[in-house]
Short mmCIF file of C-alpha atoms and ligand atoms in Angstrom, two decimals:
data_model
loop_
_atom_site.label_atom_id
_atom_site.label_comp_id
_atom_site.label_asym_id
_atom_site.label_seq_id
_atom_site.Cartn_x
_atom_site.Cartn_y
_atom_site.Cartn_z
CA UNK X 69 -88.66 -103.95 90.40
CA UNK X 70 -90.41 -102.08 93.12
CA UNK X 71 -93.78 -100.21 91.99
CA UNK X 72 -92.56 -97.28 92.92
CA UNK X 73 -90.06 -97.13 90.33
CA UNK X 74 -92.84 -98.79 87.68
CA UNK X 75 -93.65 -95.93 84.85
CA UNK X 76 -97.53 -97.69 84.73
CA UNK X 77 -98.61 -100.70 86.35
CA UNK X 78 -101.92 -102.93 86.65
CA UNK X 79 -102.64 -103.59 90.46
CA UNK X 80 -104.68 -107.09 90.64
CA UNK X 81 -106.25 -107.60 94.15
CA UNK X 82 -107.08 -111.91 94.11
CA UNK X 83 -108.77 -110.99 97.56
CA UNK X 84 -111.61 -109.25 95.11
CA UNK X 85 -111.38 -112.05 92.54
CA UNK X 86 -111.73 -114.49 95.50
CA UNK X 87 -114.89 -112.23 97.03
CA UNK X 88 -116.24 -111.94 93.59
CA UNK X 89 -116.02 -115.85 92.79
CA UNK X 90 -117.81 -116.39 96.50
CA UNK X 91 -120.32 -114.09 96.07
CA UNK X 92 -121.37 -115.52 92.68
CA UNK X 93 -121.04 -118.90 94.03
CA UNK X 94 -123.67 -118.25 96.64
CA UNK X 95 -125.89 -117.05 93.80
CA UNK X 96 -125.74 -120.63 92.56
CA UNK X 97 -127.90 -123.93 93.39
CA UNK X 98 -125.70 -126.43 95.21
CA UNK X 99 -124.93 -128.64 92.38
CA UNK X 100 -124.24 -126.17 89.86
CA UNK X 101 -120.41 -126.06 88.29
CA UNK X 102 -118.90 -123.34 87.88
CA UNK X 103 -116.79 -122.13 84.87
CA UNK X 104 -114.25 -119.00 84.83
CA UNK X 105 -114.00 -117.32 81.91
CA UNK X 106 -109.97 -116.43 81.50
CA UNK X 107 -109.85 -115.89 77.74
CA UNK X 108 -107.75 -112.81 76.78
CA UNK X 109 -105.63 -112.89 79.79
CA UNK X 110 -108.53 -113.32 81.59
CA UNK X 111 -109.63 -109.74 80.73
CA UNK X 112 -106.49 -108.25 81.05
CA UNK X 113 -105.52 -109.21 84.76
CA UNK X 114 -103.39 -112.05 84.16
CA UNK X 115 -104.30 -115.53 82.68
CA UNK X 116 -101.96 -117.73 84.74
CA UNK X 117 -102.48 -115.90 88.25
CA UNK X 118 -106.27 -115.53 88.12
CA UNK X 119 -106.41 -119.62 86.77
CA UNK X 120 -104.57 -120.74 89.74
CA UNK X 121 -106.26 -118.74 91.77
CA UNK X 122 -109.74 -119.94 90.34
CA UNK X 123 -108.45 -123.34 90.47
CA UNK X 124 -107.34 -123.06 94.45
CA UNK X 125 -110.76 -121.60 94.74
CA UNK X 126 -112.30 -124.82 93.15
CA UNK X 127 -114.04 -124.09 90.15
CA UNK X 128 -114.80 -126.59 88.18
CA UNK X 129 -114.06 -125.22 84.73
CA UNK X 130 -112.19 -122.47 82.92
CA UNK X 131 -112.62 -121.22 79.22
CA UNK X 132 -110.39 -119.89 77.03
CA UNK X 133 -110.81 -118.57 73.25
CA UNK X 134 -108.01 -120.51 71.37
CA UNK X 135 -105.90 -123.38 71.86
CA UNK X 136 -102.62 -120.83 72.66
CA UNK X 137 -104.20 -119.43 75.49
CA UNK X 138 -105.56 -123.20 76.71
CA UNK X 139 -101.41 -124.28 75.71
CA UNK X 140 -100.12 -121.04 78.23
CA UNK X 141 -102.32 -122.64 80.73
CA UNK X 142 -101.59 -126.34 80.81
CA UNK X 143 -97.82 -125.80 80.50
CA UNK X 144 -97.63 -123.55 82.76
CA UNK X 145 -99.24 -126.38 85.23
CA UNK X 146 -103.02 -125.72 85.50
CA UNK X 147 -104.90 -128.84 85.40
CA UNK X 148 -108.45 -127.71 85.96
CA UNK X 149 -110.42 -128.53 82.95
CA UNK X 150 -110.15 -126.02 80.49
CA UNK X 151 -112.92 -125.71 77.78
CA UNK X 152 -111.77 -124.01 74.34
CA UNK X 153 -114.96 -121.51 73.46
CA UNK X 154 -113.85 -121.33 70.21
CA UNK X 155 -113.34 -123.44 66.96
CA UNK X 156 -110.13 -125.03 66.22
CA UNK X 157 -108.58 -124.55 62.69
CA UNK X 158 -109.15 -128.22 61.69
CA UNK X 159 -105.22 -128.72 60.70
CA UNK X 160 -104.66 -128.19 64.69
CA UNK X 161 -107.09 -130.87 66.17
CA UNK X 162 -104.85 -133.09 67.67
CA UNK X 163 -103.83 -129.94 70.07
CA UNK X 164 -106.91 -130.05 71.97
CA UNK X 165 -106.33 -133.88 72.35
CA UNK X 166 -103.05 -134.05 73.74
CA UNK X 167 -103.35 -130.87 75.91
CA UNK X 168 -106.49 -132.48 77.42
CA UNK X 169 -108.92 -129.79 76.56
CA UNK X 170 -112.61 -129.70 76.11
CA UNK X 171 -113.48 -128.27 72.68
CA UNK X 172 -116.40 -126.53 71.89
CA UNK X 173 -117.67 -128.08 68.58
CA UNK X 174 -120.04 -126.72 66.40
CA UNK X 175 -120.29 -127.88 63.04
CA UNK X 176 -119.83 -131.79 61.89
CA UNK X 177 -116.75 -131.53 59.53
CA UNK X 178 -114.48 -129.96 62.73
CA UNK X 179 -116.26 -132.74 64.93
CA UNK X 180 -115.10 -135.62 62.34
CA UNK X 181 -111.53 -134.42 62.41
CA UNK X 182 -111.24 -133.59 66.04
CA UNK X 183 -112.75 -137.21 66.04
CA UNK X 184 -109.82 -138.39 63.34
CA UNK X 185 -107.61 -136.45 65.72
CA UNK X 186 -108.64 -138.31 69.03
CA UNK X 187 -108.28 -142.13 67.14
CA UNK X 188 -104.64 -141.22 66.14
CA UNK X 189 -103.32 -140.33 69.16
CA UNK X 190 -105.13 -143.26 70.71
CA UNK X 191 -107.52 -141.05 73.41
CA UNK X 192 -110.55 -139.68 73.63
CA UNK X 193 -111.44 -136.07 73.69
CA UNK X 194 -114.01 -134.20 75.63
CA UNK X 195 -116.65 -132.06 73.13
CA UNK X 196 -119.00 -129.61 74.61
CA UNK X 197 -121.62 -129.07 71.44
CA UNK X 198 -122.31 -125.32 70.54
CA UNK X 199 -125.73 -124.80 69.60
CA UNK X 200 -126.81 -120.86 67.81
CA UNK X 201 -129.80 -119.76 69.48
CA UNK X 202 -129.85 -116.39 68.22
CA UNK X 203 -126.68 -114.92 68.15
CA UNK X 204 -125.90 -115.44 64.84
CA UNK X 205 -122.45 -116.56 65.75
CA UNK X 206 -121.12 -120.11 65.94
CA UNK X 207 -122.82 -123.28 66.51
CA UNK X 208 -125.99 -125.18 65.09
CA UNK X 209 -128.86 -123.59 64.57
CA UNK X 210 -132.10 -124.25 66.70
CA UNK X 211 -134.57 -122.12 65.66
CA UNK X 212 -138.16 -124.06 64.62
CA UNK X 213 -137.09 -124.26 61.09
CA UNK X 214 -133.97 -125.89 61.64
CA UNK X 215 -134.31 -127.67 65.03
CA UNK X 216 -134.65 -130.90 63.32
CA UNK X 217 -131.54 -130.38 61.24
CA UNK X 218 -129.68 -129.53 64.31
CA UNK X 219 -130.67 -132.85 65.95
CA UNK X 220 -129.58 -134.83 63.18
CA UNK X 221 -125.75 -133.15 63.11
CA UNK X 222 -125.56 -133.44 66.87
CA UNK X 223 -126.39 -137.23 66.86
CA UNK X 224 -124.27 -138.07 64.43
CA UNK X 225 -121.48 -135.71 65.84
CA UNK X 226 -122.55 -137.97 69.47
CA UNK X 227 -122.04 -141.08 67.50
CA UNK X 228 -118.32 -140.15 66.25
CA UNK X 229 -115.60 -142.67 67.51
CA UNK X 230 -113.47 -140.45 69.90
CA UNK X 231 -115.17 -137.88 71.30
CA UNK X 232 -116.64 -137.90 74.59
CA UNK X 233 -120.33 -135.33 74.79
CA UNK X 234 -119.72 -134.16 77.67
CA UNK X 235 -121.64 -130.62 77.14
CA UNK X 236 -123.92 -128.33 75.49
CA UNK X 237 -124.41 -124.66 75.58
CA UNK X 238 -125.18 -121.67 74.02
CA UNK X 239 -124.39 -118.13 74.39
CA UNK X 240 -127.28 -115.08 74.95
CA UNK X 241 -127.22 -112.05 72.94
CA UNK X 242 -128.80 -109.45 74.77
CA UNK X 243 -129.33 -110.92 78.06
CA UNK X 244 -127.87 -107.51 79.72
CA UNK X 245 -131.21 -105.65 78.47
CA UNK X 246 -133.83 -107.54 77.30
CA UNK X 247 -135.55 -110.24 78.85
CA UNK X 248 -137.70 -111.29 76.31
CA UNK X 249 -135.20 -112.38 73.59
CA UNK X 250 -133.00 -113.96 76.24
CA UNK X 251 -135.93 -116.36 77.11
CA UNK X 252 -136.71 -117.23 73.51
CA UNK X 253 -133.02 -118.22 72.93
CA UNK X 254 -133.27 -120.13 76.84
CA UNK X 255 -137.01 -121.63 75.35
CA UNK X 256 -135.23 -122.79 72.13
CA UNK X 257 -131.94 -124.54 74.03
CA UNK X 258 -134.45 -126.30 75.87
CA UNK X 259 -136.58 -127.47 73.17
CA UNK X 260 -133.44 -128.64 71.38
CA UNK X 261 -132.59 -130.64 74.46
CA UNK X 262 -135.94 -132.01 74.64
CA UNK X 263 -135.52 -133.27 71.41
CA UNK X 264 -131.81 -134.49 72.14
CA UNK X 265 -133.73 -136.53 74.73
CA UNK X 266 -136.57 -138.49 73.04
CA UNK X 267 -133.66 -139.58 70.74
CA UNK X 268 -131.61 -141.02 73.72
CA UNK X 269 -129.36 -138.44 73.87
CA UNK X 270 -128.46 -136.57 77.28
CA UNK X 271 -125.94 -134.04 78.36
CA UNK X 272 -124.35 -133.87 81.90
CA UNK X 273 -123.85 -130.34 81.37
CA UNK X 274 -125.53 -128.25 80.08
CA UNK X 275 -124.87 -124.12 80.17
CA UNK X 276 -125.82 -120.90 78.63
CA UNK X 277 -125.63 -117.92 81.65
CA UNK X 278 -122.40 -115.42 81.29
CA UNK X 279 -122.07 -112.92 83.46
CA UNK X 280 -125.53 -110.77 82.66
CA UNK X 281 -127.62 -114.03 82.64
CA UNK X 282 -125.76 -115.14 86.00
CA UNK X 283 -126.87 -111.96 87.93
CA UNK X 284 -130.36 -111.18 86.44
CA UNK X 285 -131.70 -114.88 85.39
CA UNK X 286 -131.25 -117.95 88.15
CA UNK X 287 -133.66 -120.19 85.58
CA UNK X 288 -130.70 -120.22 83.12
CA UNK X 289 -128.26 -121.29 85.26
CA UNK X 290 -129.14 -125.02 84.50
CA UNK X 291 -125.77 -127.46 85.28
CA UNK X 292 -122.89 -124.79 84.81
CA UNK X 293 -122.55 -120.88 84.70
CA UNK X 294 -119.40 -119.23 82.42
CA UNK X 295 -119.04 -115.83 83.72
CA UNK X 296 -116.00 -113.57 83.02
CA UNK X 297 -116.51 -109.89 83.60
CA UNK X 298 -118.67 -110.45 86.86
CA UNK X 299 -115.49 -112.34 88.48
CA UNK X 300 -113.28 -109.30 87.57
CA UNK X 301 -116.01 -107.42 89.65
CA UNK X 302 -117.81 -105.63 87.21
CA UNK X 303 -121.63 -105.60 85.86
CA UNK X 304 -122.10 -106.06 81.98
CA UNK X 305 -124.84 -103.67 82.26
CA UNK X 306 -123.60 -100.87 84.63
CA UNK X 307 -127.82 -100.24 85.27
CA UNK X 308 -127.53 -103.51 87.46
CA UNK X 309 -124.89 -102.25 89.96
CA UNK X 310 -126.56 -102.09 92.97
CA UNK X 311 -130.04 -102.26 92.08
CA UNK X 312 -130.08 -105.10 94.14
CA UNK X 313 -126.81 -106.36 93.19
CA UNK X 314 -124.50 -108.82 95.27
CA UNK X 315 -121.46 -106.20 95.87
CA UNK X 316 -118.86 -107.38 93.31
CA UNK X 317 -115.22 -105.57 93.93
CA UNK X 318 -113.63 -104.46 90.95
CA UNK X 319 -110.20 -106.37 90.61
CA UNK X 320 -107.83 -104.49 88.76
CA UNK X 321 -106.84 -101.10 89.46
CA UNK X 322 -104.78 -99.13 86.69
CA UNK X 323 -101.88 -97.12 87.73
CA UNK X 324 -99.54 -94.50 86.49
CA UNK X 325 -97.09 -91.99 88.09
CA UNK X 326 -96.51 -88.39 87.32
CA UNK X 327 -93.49 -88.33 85.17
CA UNK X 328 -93.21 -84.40 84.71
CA UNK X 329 -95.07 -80.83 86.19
CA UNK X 330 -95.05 -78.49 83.75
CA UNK X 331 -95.50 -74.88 83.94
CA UNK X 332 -97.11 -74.03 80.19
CA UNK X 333 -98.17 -70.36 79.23
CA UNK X 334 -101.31 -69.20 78.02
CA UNK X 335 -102.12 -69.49 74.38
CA UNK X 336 -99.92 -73.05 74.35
CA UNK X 337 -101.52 -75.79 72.43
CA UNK X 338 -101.44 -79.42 74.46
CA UNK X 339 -100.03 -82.47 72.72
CA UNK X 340 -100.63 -83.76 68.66
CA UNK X 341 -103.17 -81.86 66.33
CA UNK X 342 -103.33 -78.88 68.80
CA UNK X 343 -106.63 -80.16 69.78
CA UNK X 344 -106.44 -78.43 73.19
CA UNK X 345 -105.25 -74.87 73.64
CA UNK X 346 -104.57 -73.17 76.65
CA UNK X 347 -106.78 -70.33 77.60
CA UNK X 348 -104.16 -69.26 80.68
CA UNK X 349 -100.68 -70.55 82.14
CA UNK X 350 -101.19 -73.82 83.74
CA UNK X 351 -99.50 -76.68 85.66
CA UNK X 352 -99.23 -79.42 83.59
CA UNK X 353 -98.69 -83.15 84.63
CA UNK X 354 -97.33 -85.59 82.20
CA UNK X 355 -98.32 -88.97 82.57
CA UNK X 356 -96.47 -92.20 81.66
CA UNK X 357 -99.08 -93.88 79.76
CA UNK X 358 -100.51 -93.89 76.03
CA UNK X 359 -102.57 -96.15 73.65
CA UNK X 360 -99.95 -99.00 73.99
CA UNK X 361 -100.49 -99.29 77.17
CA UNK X 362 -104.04 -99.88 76.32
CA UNK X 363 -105.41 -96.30 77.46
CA UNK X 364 -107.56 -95.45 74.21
CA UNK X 365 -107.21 -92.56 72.06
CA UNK X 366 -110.30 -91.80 71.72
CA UNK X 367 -110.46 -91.01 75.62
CA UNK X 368 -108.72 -87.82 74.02
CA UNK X 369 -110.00 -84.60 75.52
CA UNK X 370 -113.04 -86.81 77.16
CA UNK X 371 -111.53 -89.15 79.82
CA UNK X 372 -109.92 -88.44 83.23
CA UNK X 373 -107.70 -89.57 85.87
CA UNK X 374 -107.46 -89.13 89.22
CA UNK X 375 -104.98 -87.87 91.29
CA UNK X 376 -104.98 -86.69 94.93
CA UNK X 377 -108.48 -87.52 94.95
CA UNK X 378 -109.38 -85.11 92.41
CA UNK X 379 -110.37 -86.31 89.12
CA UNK X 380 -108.41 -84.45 86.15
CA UNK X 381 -109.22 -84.36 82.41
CA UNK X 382 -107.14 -85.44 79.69
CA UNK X 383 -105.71 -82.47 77.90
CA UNK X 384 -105.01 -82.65 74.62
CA UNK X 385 -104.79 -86.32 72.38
CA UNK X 386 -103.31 -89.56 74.06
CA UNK X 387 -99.99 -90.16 72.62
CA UNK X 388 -98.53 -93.36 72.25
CA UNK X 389 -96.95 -93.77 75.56
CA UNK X 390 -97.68 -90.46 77.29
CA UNK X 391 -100.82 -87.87 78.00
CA UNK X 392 -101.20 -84.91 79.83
CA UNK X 393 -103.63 -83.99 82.70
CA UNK X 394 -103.85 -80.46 84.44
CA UNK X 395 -102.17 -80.02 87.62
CA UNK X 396 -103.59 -77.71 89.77
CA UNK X 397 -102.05 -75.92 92.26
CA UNK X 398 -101.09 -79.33 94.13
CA UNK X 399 -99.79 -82.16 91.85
CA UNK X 400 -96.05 -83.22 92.22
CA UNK X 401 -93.76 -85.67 90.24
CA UNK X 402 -94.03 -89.13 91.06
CA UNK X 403 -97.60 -88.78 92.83
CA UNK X 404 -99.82 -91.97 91.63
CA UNK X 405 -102.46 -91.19 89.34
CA UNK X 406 -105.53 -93.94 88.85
CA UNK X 407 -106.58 -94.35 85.58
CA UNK X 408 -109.07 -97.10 86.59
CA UNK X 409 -110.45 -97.64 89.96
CA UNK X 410 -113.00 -96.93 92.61
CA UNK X 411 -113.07 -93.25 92.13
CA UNK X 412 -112.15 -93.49 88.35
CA UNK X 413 -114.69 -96.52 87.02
CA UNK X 414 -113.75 -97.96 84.03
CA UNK X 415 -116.95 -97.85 83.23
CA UNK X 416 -117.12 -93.89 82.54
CA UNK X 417 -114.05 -94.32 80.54
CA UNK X 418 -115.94 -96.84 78.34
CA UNK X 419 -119.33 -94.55 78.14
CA UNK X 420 -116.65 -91.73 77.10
CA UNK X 421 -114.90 -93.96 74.36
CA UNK X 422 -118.37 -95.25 73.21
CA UNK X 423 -117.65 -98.98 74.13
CA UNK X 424 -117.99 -101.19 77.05
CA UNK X 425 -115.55 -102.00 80.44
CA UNK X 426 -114.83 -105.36 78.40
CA UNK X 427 -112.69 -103.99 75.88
CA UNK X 428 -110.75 -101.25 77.86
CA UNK X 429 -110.25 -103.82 80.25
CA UNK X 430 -108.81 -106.68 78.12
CA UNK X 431 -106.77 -103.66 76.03
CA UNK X 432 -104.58 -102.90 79.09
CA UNK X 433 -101.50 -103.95 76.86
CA UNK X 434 -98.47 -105.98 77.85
CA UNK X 435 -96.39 -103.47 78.34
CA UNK X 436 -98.20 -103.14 81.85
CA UNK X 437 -96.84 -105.49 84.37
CA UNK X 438 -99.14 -106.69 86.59
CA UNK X 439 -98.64 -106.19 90.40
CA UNK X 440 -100.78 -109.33 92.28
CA UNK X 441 -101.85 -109.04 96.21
CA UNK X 442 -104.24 -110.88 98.03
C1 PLP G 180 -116.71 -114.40 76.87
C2 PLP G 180 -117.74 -115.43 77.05
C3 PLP G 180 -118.37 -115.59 78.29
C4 PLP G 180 -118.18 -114.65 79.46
O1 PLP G 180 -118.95 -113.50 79.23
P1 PLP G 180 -119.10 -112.37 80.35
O2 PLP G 180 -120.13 -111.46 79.82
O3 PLP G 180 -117.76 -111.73 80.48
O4 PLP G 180 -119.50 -113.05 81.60
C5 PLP G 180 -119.24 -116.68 78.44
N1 PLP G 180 -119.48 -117.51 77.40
C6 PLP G 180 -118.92 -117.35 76.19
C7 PLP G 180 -119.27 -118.28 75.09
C8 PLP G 180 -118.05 -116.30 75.97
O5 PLP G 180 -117.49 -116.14 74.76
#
């Protein structure tokens, strides 16, 4: 179908994932791998297309959050390594072992059946060990108390028949605003590696920077960074952009076309709950996209689109598949209207819906087909 007869679509320029992923690149020591973070259809633009593109590119990794989206992948014929972030169920860990995946293991019992797993169907399976450094999350906890617990699983998890160590990371929680707390949870990774190493045991990679820790801290880049939303081209902590930072391009843009132009009298109310009254006549547009398409409800009277370069506020709630925007004097049926882009950031959208570019991003539902150039 051509995109001018699409209701809504999801432009995705590889030319700015391909600038973003050099840029970053050039951030990066020589020898350090790089890992692209593709989990959740790699933030909405497209799991499959931004993987091969990645993989063209030659990065050296890509992470998913579950072994379906690692499956879509390898089937589909990527054969870059592809680490799972997340734990298996332990009744599925033979799937990471015959889809050739590197599992992120964090506790012994999953690491003894993925280890069962790996003897069964006579290979061996790559582990990357998940240590909790303050997050609170997953993995083996390294603070002073339980350091020397944590050095005790991990040997014995290194001394399972099976599994291959080829990794260790950790994840920061804050590393988009504070400093301080990022370094105690770097100080404690390295202190648990320290201790990995007077006990003969070494890792040949080792990584903890995401997209924040990427931009703001080069000491934590280490053997391997795992960013996601920098190599969709935009900063977890919108402070950074352009402070002095390296000119990512936002990748996706978010389109919709003018459906209707309504002339609506004064006094009308605008969409469900009669939220939005009208206070004269107005031209009304009526746009083709809703909260299944991944355009949030609570963006209801607060968020905006533009159209003819003028940016237009959301009348009324978000429907399901519809909303309305005013019109002016100069909007016609079947003019585009960006939702996100350049002159409509995500970014506001996500201050206005109290989250973060992230989720809006990876929301943009499946009912959007994506359009790829570059
Ligand atoms: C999602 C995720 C990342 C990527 O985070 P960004 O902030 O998008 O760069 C890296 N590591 C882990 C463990 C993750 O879950």
């Amino acid at each position: 179908m051509e995109q001018h007869q699409k209701r809504t679509w999801a432009e995705i320029d590889l030319g700015a994932l391909e600038h973003n992923y050099r840029t970053l690149r050039a951030m990066l020591p020589q020898q350090c791998r790089f890992l692209g973070v593709v989990k959740a259809n790699a933030y909405g633009h497209g799991a499959l297309a931004v993987a091969r593109r990645l993989e063209g590119l030659g990065a050296d990794y890509l992470a998913v959050a579950c072994i379906d989206e690692a499956a879509e992948l390898r089937v589909s014929g990527i054969t870059a390594p592809i680490l799972v972030l997340g734990p298996t169920p332990i009744p599925l860990s033979a799937e990471p072992v015959r889809l050739r995946l590197t599992q992120t293991v964090g506790d012994l019992e999953s690491a003894k059946a993925l280890s069962a797993a790996a003897q069964t169907e006579g290979r061996k399976v790559k582990i990357h060990i998940k240590v909790d450094t303050g997050m609170s999350r997953l993995g083996f906890v390294c603070d002073e108390a339980h350091m020397a617990a944590a050095v005790e699983e991990i040997a014995a998890i290194c001394a399972l028949p099976g599994l291959e160590p080829e990794g260790i990371f950790t994840h920061f929680s804050d590393a988009d605003s504070c400093e301080d707390f990022t370094m105690v949870q770097f100080t404690r990774f390295l202190d648990l590696l320290e201790a990995l190493k007077g006990r003969g045991i070494t890792f040949a990679i080792r990584h903890c920077a995401a997209s924040s820790a990427t931009l703001k801290f080069p000491c934590t880049h280490l053997d391997m960074v795992r960013p996601g939303l920098a190599l969709y081209g935009h900063y977890p902590d919108p402070s950074c952009e352009g402070l002095d930072g390296p000119g990512l391009t936002p990748v996706m843009r978010l389109c919709t076309r003018v459906a209707a132009v309504r002339t609506v009298p004064a006094g009308a109310y605008v969409s469900y709950g009669r939220t939005a009254q009208l206070a004269e006549e107005q031209r009304l547009a009526v746009l083709p996209i809703g909260y299944a398409d991944g355009l949030f409800r609570t963006l209801s009277n607060r968020g905006a689109v533009s159209i003819r370069g003028v940016s237009r506020p959301i009348t009324g709630r978000v429907c399901m598949d519809l909303c309305m925007v005013p019109a002016g004097e100069d909007v016609q049926v079947g003019d585009v209207a960006t939702v996100y882009g350049p002159e409509q950031p995500v970014e506001a959208a996500a201050e206005l819906a109290g989250t973060v570019s992230y989720e809006l991003l990876s929301a943009v539902s499946r009912r959007v087909p994506r359009i790829y150039r570059g």
